[in-house]
Amino acid sequence: MTTIDTLNSEPTALPQHVAIIMDGNGRWAQLQGKGRVVGHKAGVESVRDCVSTAREMGVKALTLFAFSSENWQRPAAEVSVLMDLFMFVLTREVKRLHKNNIRFQVIGDKSRFSTKLQQKITDAEQLTKNNDAMVLSVAANYGGRWDIAQASKKIAQLAVAGEINVSDIDEHMLNNHINLSNLPELDLLIRTGGDFRISNFLLWQAAYAEFYFTDKLWPDFKAESFKQALASFSARERRFGKTGEQVNLSTKKD
Ligand code: IPE
Ligand code: IPE
Ligand code: MG
């Protein structure tokens, strides 16, 4: 069994910020001759497993892709089940998150959700806002392009109001208006379900993330699989544009 402990015991090798594209629910259910919805329900267990494992391992931020801005194009019945499930899970799990000192937030365009769901989200965010063991961000009605566009819009408003000059606009400013900028940089991006794509997830934030793709379908991705992804991360050499020699030299100096 490979765990993060067996591969690398350095605490620095643990990713501070992990994001997951939780894919493969529908196929998981279909493989058992069941409807796609069964897969979404089963996937909730994997969410619980990964949240608690991340928290136990000391990951500082976990960001989960639950519903993309493109997922509205699915059959109305499936969308409606996903919304109900979100509501149900939020109601059931928020106390546990709070007890575990986890801050919860939703990123994405919330305005398209029902008022009831929006209220539930706000309540959960309010309740957990001072927790500091880990930040759990759920991306719902989220798109990476939307995120970059909404940041640009805010900056344009500042420019129009005369609060900034156009010449002040740089990567740093854009970054400050993008979601998750208050968290550690994204270190590890996991995608389950066997596909090799980002599906409009954290386009900006993934600039230097390590990618981890697995064939495992989301409902089969449990604590042990999560630990395997962390172990894989700990064995990577992150060069950030430098040469391997430069990186090795600076790690030796530390
Ligand atoms: C991911 O599983 C969950 C959501 C996108 C909401 P899918 O529903 O995409 O499952 P597959 O990819 O069709 O198997
Ligand atoms: C990505 O999965 C979105 C979520 C996991 C919420 P999709 O199943 O929607 O991705 P594509 O359409 O196959 O790229
Ligand atoms: Mg899918």
PDB file of N, CA, C and O and ligand atoms in Angstrom, residues 22-27 36 40 66 71 74 78 82, ligand 1:
ATOM      1  N   MET A  22     -14.810  15.968  -9.743  1.00  0.00           N
ATOM      2  CA  MET A  22     -15.426  14.710  -9.293  1.00  0.00           C
ATOM      3  C   MET A  22     -16.250  14.122 -10.440  1.00  0.00           C
ATOM      4  O   MET A  22     -17.449  14.339 -10.519  1.00  0.00           O
ATOM      5  N   ASP A  23     -15.613  13.370 -11.303  1.00  0.00           N
ATOM      6  CA  ASP A  23     -16.302  12.909 -12.513  1.00  0.00           C
ATOM      7  C   ASP A  23     -16.495  11.388 -12.524  1.00  0.00           C
ATOM      8  O   ASP A  23     -15.695  10.646 -11.965  1.00  0.00           O
ATOM      9  N   GLY A  24     -17.561  10.959 -13.179  1.00  0.00           N
ATOM     10  CA  GLY A  24     -17.783   9.529 -13.385  1.00  0.00           C
ATOM     11  C   GLY A  24     -18.976   8.942 -12.634  1.00  0.00           C
ATOM     12  O   GLY A  24     -19.165   7.725 -12.643  1.00  0.00           O
ATOM     13  N   ASN A  25     -19.790   9.784 -12.024  1.00  0.00           N
ATOM     14  CA  ASN A  25     -20.958   9.284 -11.287  1.00  0.00           C
ATOM     15  C   ASN A  25     -21.933   8.536 -12.196  1.00  0.00           C
ATOM     16  O   ASN A  25     -22.432   7.469 -11.852  1.00  0.00           O
ATOM     17  N   GLY A  26     -22.223   9.148 -13.329  1.00  0.00           N
ATOM     18  CA  GLY A  26     -23.212   8.569 -14.253  1.00  0.00           C
ATOM     19  C   GLY A  26     -22.768   7.209 -14.745  1.00  0.00           C
ATOM     20  O   GLY A  26     -23.543   6.234 -14.721  1.00  0.00           O
ATOM     21  N   ARG A  27     -21.505   7.125 -15.174  1.00  0.00           N
ATOM     22  CA  ARG A  27     -20.986   5.843 -15.679  1.00  0.00           C
ATOM     23  C   ARG A  27     -20.954   4.785 -14.576  1.00  0.00           C
ATOM     24  O   ARG A  27     -21.230   3.622 -14.815  1.00  0.00           O
ATOM     25  N   ARG A  36     -28.437   7.265 -13.706  1.00  0.00           N
ATOM     26  CA  ARG A  36     -27.305   8.146 -13.384  1.00  0.00           C
ATOM     27  C   ARG A  36     -27.390   8.755 -11.986  1.00  0.00           C
ATOM     28  O   ARG A  36     -26.390   8.937 -11.301  1.00  0.00           O
ATOM     29  N   HIS A  40     -24.830   9.821  -8.577  1.00  0.00           N
ATOM     30  CA  HIS A  40     -24.662  11.107  -7.879  1.00  0.00           C
ATOM     31  C   HIS A  40     -24.830  10.915  -6.371  1.00  0.00           C
ATOM     32  O   HIS A  40     -24.083  11.466  -5.573  1.00  0.00           O
ATOM     33  N   ALA A  66     -18.561  20.629  -8.224  1.00  0.00           N
ATOM     34  CA  ALA A  66     -19.811  19.892  -8.034  1.00  0.00           C
ATOM     35  C   ALA A  66     -20.758  20.057  -9.222  1.00  0.00           C
ATOM     36  O   ALA A  66     -21.530  19.158  -9.547  1.00  0.00           O
ATOM     37  N   ASN A  71     -23.171  22.314 -17.004  1.00  0.00           N
ATOM     38  CA  ASN A  71     -24.017  21.185 -16.594  1.00  0.00           C
ATOM     39  C   ASN A  71     -25.518  21.488 -16.641  1.00  0.00           C
ATOM     40  O   ASN A  71     -26.339  20.571 -16.595  1.00  0.00           O
ATOM     41  N   ARG A  74     -27.727  19.529 -19.153  1.00  0.00           N
ATOM     42  CA  ARG A  74     -28.164  18.133 -18.954  1.00  0.00           C
ATOM     43  C   ARG A  74     -29.690  18.060 -18.889  1.00  0.00           C
ATOM     44  O   ARG A  74     -30.354  19.082 -18.695  1.00  0.00           O
ATOM     45  N   GLU A  78     -32.260  15.449 -14.352  1.00  0.00           N
ATOM     46  CA  GLU A  78     -30.967  15.220 -13.685  1.00  0.00           C
ATOM     47  C   GLU A  78     -30.513  16.487 -12.940  1.00  0.00           C
ATOM     48  O   GLU A  78     -30.047  16.424 -11.797  1.00  0.00           O
ATOM     49  N   LEU A  82     -29.781  16.938  -8.924  1.00  0.00           N
ATOM     50  CA  LEU A  82     -28.499  17.457  -8.423  1.00  0.00           C
ATOM     51  C   LEU A  82     -28.720  18.634  -7.467  1.00  0.00           C
ATOM     52  O   LEU A  82     -28.068  18.741  -6.432  1.00  0.00           O
TER      53      LEU A  82
HETATM   54  C1  IPE B   1     -19.822  14.096 -12.319  1.00  0.00           C
HETATM   55  O1  IPE B   1     -20.259  12.888 -12.816  1.00  0.00           O
HETATM   56  C2  IPE B   1     -20.892  14.841 -11.581  1.00  0.00           C
HETATM   57  C3  IPE B   1     -21.388  16.041 -12.260  1.00  0.00           C
HETATM   58  C4  IPE B   1     -20.941  16.531 -13.375  1.00  0.00           C
HETATM   59  C5  IPE B   1     -22.472  16.753 -11.614  1.00  0.00           C
HETATM   60  P1  IPE B   1     -20.999  12.794 -14.216  1.00  0.00           P
HETATM   61  O2  IPE B   1     -22.454  12.960 -13.996  1.00  0.00           O
HETATM   62  O3  IPE B   1     -20.391  13.712 -15.194  1.00  0.00           O
HETATM   63  O4  IPE B   1     -20.696  11.280 -14.620  1.00  0.00           O
HETATM   64  P2  IPE B   1     -20.285  10.752 -16.046  1.00  0.00           P
HETATM   65  O5  IPE B   1     -19.052  11.515 -16.463  1.00  0.00           O
HETATM   66  O6  IPE B   1     -21.421  10.974 -16.970  1.00  0.00           O
HETATM   67  O7  IPE B   1     -19.992   9.306 -15.804  1.00  0.00           O
END
